Short mmCIF file of C-alpha atoms and ligand atoms in Angstrom, two decimals:
data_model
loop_
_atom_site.label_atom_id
_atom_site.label_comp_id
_atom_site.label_asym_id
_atom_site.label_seq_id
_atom_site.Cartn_x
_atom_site.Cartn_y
_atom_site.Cartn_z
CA UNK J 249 91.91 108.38 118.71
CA UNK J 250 90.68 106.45 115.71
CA UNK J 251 91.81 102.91 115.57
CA UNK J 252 92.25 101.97 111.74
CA UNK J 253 93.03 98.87 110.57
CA UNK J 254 94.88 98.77 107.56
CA UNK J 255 95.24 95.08 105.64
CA UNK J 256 98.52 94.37 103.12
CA UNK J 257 99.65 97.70 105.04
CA UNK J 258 103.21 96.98 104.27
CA UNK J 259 102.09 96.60 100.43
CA UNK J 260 102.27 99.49 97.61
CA UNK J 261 99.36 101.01 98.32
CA UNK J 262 99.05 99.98 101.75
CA UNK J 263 102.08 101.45 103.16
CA UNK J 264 101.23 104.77 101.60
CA UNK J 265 97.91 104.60 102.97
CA UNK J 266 99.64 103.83 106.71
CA UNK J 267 101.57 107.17 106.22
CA UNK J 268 98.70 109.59 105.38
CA UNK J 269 96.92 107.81 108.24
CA UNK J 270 99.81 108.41 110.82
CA UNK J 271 99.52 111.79 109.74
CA UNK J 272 96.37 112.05 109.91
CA UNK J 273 96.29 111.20 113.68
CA UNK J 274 94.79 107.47 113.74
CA UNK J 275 95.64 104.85 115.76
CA UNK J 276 96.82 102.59 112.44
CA UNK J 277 96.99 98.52 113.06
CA UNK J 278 99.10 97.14 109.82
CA UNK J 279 98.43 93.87 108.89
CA UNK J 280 100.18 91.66 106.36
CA UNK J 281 101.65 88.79 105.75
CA UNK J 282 104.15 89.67 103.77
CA UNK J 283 103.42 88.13 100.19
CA UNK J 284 104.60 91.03 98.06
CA UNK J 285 105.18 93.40 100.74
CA UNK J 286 108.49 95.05 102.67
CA UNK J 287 109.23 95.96 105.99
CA UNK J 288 111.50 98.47 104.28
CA UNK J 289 108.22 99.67 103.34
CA UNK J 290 106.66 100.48 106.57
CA UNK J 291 110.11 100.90 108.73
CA UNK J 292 110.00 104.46 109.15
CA UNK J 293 106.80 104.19 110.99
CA UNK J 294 107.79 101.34 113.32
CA UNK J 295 109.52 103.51 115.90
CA UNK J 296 105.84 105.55 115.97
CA UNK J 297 103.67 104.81 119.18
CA UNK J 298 100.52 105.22 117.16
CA UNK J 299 101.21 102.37 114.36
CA UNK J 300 101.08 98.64 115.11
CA UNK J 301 102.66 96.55 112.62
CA UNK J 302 101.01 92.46 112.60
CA UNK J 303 102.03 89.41 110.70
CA UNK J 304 98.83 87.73 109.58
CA UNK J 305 97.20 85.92 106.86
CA UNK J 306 93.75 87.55 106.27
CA UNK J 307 92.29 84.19 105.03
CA UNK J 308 92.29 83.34 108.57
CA UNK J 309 89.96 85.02 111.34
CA UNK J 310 91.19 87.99 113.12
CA UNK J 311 90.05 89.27 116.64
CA UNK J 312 91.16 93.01 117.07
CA UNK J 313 88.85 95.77 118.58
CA UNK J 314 88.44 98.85 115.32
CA UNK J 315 86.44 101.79 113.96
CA UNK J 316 87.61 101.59 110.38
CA UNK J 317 88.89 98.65 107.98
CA UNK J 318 90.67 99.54 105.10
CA UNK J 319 90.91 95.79 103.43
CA UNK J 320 94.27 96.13 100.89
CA UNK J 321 95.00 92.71 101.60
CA UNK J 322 95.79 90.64 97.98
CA UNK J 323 98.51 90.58 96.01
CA UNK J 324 97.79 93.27 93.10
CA UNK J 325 100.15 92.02 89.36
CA UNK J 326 99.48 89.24 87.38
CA UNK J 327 102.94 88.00 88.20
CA UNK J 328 102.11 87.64 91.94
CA UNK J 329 98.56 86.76 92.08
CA UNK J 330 99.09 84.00 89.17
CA UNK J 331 102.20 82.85 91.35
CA UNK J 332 100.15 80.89 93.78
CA UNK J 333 95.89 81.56 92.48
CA UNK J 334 94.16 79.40 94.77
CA UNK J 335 95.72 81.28 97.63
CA UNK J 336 95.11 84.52 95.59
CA UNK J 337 91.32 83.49 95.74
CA UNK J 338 91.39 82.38 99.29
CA UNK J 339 93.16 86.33 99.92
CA UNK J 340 90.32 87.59 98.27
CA UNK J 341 87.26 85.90 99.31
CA UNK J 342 88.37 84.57 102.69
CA UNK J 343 89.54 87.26 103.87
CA UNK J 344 86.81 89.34 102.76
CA UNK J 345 84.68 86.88 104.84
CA UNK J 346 86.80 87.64 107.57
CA UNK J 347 87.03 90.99 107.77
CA UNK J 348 83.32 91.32 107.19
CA UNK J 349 82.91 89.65 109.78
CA UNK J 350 85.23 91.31 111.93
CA UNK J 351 83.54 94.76 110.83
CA UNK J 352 80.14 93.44 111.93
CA UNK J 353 81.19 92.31 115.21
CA UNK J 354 82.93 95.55 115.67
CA UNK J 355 80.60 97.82 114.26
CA UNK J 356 83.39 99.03 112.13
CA UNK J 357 82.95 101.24 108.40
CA UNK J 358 84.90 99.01 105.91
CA UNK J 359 86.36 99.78 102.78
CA UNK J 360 87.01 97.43 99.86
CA UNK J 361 90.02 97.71 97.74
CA UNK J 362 88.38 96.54 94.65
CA UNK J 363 89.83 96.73 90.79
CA UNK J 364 88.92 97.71 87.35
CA UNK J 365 90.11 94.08 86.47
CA UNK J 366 85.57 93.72 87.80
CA UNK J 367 85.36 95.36 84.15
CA UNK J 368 87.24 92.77 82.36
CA UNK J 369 88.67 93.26 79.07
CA UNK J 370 85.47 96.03 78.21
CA UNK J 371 83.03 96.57 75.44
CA UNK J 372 81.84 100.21 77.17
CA UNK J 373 84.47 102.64 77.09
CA UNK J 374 85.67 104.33 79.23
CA UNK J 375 84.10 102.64 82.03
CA UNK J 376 80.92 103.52 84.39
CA UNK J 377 79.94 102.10 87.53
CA UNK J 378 77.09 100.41 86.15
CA UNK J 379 79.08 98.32 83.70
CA UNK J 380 78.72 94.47 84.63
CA UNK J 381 81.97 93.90 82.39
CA UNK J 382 83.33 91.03 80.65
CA UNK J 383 85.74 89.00 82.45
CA UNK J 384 87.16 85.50 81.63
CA UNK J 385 85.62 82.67 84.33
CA UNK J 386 88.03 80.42 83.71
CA UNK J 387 91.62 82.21 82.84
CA UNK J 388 94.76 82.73 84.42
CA UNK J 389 93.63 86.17 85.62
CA UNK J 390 90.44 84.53 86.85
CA UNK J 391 91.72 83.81 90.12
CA UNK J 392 92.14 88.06 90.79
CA UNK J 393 89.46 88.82 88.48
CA UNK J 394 86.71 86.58 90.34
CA UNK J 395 88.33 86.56 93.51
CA UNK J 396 87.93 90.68 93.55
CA UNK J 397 84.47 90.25 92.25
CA UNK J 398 82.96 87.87 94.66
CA UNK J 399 84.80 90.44 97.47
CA UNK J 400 82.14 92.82 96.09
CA UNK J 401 79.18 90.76 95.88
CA UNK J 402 79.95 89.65 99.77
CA UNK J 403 80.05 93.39 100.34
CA UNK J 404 76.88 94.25 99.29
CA UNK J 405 75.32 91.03 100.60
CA UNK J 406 76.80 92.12 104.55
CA UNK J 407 75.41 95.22 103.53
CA UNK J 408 72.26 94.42 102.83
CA UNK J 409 71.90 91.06 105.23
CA UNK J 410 73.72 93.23 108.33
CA UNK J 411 73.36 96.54 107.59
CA UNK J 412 77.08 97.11 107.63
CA UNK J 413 78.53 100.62 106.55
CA UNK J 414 80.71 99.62 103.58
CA UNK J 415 83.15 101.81 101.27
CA UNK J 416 83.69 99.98 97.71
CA UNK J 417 86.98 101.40 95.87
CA UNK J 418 87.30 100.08 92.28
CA UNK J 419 91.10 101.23 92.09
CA UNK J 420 92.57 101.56 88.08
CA UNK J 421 96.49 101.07 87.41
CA UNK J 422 98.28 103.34 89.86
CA UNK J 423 101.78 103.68 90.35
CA UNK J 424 104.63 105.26 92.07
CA UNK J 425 107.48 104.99 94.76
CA UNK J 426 107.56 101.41 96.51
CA UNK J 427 105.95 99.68 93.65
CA UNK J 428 107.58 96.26 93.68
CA UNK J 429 111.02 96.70 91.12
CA UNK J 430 110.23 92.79 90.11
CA UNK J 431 106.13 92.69 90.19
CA UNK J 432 106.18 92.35 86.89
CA UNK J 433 103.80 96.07 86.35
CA UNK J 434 104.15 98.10 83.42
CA UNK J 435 105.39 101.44 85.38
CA UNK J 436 108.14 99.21 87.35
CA UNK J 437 109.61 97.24 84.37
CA UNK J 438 109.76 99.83 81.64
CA UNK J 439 111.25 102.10 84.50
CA UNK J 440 113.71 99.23 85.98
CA UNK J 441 114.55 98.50 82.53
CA UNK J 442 115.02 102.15 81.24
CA UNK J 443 117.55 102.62 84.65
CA UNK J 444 119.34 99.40 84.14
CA UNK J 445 119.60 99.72 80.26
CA UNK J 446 117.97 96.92 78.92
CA UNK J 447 115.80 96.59 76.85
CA UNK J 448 112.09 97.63 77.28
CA UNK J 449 109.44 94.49 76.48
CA UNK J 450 106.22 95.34 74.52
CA UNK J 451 103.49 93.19 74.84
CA UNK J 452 101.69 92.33 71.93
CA UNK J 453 102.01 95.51 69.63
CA UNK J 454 101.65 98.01 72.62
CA UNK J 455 98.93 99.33 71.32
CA UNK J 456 96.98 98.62 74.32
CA UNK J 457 95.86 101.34 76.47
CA UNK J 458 95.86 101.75 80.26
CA UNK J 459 95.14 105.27 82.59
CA UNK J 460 97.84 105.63 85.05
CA UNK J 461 97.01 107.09 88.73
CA UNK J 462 99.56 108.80 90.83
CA UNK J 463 99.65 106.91 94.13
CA UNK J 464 98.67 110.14 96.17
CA UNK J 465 96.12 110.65 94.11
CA UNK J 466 94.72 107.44 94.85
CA UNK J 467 95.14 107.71 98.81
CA UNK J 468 93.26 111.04 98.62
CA UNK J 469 90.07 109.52 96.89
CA UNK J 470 90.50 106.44 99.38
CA UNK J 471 90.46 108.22 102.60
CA UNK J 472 87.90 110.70 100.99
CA UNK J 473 85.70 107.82 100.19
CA UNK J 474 85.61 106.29 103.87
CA UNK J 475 84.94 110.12 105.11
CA UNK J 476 81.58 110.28 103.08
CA UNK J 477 78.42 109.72 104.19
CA UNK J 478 76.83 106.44 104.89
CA UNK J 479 74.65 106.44 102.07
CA UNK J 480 77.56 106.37 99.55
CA UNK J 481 78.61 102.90 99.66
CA UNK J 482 79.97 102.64 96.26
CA UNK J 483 81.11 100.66 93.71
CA UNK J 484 83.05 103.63 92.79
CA UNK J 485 86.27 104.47 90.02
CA UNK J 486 89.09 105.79 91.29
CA UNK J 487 92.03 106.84 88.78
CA UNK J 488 93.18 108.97 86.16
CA UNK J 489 91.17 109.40 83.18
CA UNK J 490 94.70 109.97 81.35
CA UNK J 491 94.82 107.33 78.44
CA UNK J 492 98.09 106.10 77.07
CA UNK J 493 99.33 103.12 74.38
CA UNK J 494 102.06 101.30 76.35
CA UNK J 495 104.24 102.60 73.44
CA UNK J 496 103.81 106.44 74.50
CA UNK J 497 104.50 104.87 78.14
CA UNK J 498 107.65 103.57 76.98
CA UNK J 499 108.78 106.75 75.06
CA UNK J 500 108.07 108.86 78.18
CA UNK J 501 109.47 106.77 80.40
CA UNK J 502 112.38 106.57 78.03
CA UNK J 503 112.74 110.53 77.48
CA UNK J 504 112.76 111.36 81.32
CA UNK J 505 115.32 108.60 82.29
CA UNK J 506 117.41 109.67 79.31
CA UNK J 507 117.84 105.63 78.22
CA UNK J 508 119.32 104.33 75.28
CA UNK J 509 117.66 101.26 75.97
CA UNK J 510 115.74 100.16 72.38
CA UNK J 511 112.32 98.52 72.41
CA UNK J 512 111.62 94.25 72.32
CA UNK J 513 107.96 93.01 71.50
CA UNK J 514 107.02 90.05 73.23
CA UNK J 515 103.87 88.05 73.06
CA UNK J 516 100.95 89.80 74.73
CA UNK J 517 99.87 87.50 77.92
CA UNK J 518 96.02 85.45 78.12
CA UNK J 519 92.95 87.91 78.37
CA UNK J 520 94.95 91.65 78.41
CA UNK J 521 92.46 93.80 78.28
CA UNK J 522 93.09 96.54 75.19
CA UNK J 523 92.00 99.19 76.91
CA UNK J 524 90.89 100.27 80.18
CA UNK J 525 89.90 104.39 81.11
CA UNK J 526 87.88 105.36 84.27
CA UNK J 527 85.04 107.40 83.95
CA UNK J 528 85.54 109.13 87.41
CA UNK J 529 82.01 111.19 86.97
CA UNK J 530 80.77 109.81 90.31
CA UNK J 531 84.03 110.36 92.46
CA UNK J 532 84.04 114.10 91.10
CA UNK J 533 80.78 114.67 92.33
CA UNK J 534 80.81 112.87 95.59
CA UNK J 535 83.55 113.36 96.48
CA UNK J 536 84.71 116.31 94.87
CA UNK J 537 88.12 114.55 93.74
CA UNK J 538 89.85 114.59 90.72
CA UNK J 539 93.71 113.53 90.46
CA UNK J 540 96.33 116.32 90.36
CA UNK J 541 99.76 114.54 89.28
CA UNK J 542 100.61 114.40 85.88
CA UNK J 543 102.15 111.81 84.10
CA UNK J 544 105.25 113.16 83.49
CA UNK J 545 105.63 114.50 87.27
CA UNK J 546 104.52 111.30 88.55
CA UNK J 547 106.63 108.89 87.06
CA UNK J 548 109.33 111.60 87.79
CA UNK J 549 109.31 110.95 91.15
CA UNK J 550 108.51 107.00 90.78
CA UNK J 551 112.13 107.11 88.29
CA UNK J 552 113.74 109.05 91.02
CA UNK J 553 112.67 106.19 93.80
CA UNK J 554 114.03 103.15 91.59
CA UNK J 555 117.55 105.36 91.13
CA UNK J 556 117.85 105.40 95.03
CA UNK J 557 116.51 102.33 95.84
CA UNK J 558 118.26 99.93 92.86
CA UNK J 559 121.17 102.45 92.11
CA UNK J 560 121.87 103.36 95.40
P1 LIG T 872 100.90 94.99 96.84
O1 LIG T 872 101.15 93.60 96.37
O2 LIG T 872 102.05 95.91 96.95
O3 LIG T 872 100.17 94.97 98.26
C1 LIG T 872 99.36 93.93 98.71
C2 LIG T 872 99.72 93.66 100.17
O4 LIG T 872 98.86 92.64 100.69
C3 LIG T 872 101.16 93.15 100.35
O5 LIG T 872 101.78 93.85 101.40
C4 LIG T 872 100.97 91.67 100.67
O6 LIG T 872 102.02 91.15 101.44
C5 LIG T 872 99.65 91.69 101.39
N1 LIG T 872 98.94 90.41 101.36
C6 LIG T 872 98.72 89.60 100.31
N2 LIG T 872 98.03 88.51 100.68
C7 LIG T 872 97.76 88.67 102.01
C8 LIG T 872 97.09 87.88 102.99
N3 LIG T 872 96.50 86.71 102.66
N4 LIG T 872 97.04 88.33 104.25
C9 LIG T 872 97.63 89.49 104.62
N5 LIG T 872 98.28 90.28 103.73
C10 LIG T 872 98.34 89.87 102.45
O7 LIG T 872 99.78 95.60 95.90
P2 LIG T 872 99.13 97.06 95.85
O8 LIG T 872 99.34 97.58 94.50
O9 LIG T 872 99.55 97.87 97.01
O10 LIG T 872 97.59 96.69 95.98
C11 LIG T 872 96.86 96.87 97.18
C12 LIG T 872 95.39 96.59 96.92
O11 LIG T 872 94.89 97.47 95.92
C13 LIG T 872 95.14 95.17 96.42
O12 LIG T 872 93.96 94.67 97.02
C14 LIG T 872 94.93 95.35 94.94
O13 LIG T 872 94.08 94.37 94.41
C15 LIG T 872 94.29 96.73 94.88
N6 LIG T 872 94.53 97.37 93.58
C16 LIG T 872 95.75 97.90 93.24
C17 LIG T 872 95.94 98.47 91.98
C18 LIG T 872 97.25 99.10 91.56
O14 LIG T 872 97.35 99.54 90.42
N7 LIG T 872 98.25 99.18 92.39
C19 LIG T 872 94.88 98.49 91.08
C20 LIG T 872 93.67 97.92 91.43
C21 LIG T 872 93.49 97.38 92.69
N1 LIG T 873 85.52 86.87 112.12
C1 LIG T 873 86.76 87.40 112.38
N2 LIG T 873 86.85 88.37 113.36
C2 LIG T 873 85.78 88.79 114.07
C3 LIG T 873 84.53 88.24 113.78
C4 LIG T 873 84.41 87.27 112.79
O1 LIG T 873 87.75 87.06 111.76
O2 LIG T 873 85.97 89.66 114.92
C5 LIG T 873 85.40 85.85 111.08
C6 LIG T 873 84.81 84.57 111.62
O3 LIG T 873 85.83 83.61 111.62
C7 LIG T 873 83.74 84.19 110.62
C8 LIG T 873 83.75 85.30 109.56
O4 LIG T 873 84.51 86.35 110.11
O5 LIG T 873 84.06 83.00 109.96
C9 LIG T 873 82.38 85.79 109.22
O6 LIG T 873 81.76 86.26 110.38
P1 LIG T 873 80.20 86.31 110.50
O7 LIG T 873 79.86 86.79 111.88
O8 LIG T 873 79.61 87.07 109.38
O9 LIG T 873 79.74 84.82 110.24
P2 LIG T 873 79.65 83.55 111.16
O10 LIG T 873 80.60 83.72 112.32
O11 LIG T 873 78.23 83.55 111.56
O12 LIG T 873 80.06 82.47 110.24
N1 LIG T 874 103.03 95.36 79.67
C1 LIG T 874 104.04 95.53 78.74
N2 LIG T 874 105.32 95.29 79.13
C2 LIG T 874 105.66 94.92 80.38
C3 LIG T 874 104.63 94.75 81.34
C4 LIG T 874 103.32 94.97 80.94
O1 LIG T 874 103.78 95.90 77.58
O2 LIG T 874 106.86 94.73 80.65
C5 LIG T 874 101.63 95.65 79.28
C6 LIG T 874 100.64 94.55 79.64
O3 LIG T 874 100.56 93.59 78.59
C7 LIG T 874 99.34 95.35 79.78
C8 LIG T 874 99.82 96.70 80.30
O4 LIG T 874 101.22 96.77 80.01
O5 LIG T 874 98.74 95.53 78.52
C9 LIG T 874 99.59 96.89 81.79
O6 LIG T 874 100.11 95.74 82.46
P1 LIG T 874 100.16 95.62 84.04
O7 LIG T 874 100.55 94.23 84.36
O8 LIG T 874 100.95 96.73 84.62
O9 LIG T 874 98.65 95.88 84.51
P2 LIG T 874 97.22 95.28 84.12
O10 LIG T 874 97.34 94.47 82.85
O11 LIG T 874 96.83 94.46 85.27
O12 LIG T 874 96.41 96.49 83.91
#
């Protein structure tokens, strides 16, 4: 069997990731230190021979015999990652370090969970690949921004210093069940907020844009990507090309929960970007993906998922 390690497996993405793995038939190590993720998350999986749960802190070395790193490990919204941002850094480019290391003792394919955040708040739109962006050095998103960024550049420099196999993912907003209810995310509040009745907060004149990805969606293209051949190492978008103002967010979100909750603007936080939209040209051709989940279905089942979970 396949031994796959999975890092900030009990996270969002992570745990979702676990579960198509399981499925799959690997042999699935989880580890996380649980920042921002849940047992609750992962608990279903526990009782299952082939999944390994481990508490540990990427930013420190880690000696495990593997065939495959998928490196999820960082806390992913502004509220957590700004929470404590040296450690955020240390998350990103320690443990980078580490697991690139770890992959070239190993021998192990890696994969990168990188971000559109690379991009910045852009000038090209939508974005490519080959965009360098235009991100703030200095900011309170720096720490994520830069962090993520020098992940990649180590990358490329262990793949081009060590010949390691490497996989880089450069993941745009993606929701759905298990998102954090308090991470602060656009999907999670406006939904929260719709389900609890308060009111919904508008950043700035929600004009903004974002592309929302259905989480399986996402975990197709991921496990797709570490699949293809060695040559394709990436950087590469994944997401949905769907572009929405967080005001049409906010009426959908608001017409499928059936809310009467009313609308509050607040100020719009440091360095938002106003509008971020994959171009997902390369994963269509190599890798012959393209997401399937509609909004509307998607945050369907995401609204669903906060009733049971907050509502009981
Ligand atoms: P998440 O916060 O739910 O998951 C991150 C996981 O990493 C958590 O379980 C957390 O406990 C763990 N973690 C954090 N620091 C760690 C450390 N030092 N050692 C071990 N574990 C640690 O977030 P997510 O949305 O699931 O994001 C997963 C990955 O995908 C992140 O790397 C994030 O940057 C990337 N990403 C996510 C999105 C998105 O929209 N969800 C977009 C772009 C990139
Ligand atoms: N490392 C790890 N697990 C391993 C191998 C290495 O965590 O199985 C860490 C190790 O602590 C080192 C880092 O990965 O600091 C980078 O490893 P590399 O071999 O590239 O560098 P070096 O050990 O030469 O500094
Ligand atoms: N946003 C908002 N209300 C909220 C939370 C977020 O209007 O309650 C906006 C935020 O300003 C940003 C967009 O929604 O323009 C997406 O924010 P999120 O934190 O989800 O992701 P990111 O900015 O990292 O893409």
């Amino acid at each position: 069997m396949e031994k796959v390690l999975v890092t900030g497996g009990a996270g969002f993405l992570g745990s979702h990731l676990c579960d198509r793995l399981v499925a799959d038939g690997c042999d699935v190590l989880c580890v996380d230190n649980f920042f921002t993720g849940a047992k609750s998350n992962i608990a279903h999986l526990l009782s299952n021979p082939y999944f390994e749960l481990m508490r540990h802190d990427v930013s420190f070395p880690l000696y495990v015999e593997i065939g495959k790193i998928y490196n999820l490990a960082c806390p992913a919204s502004p509220v957590h990652y700004q929470h404590d941002p040296v450690q955020t850094t240390k998350t990103s480019v320690h443990g980078a370090i580490n697991m690139l290391g770890l992959a070239k003792r190993t021998n192990a394919t890696i994969l990168q969970a990188s971000t559109s955040e690379v991009y910045g708040d852009p000038e090209v739109h939508p974005q490519t690949e080959d965009y360098w962006g235009r991100v703030n050095p200095i900011g309170p998103r720096s720490c994520y921004d830069e962090g993520k960024r020098c992940a990649e550049t180590l990358f490329f420099d262990y793949h081009r210093q060590h010949q390691l196999r490497i996989k880089v993912v450069r993941i745009f907003n993606t929701y759905g069940p298990r998102m954090h209810p308090n991470d602060g995310r656009v999907v999670s509040n406006f939904i929260v907020q719709a389900l609890r009745g308060e009111d919904i907060t508008i950043y700035g004149n929600g004009e903004q844009t974002r592309s929302f990805c259905y989480v399986d969606d996402l975990i197709e293209a991921m496990v797709r990507m570490m699949g293809s051949p060695d040559e394709l190492t990436g950087p590469i978008n994944i997401g949905n090309p769907n572009e929405v103002t967080m005001l049409e967010l906010a009426e959908t979100v608001l017409s499928l929960t059936g809310s009467k909750s009313t609308l509050a603007y607040k100020p719009l936080p440091a360095d938002d970007p106003r509008q971020r939209r994959p171009d997902i040209s390369l994963a269509k051709s190599k890798l012959v993906w393209q997401p399937t989940v509609s909004l509307e279905d998607g945050l369907r089942e995401t609204i669903a998922y906060f009733r049971r979970t907050l509502l009981g």
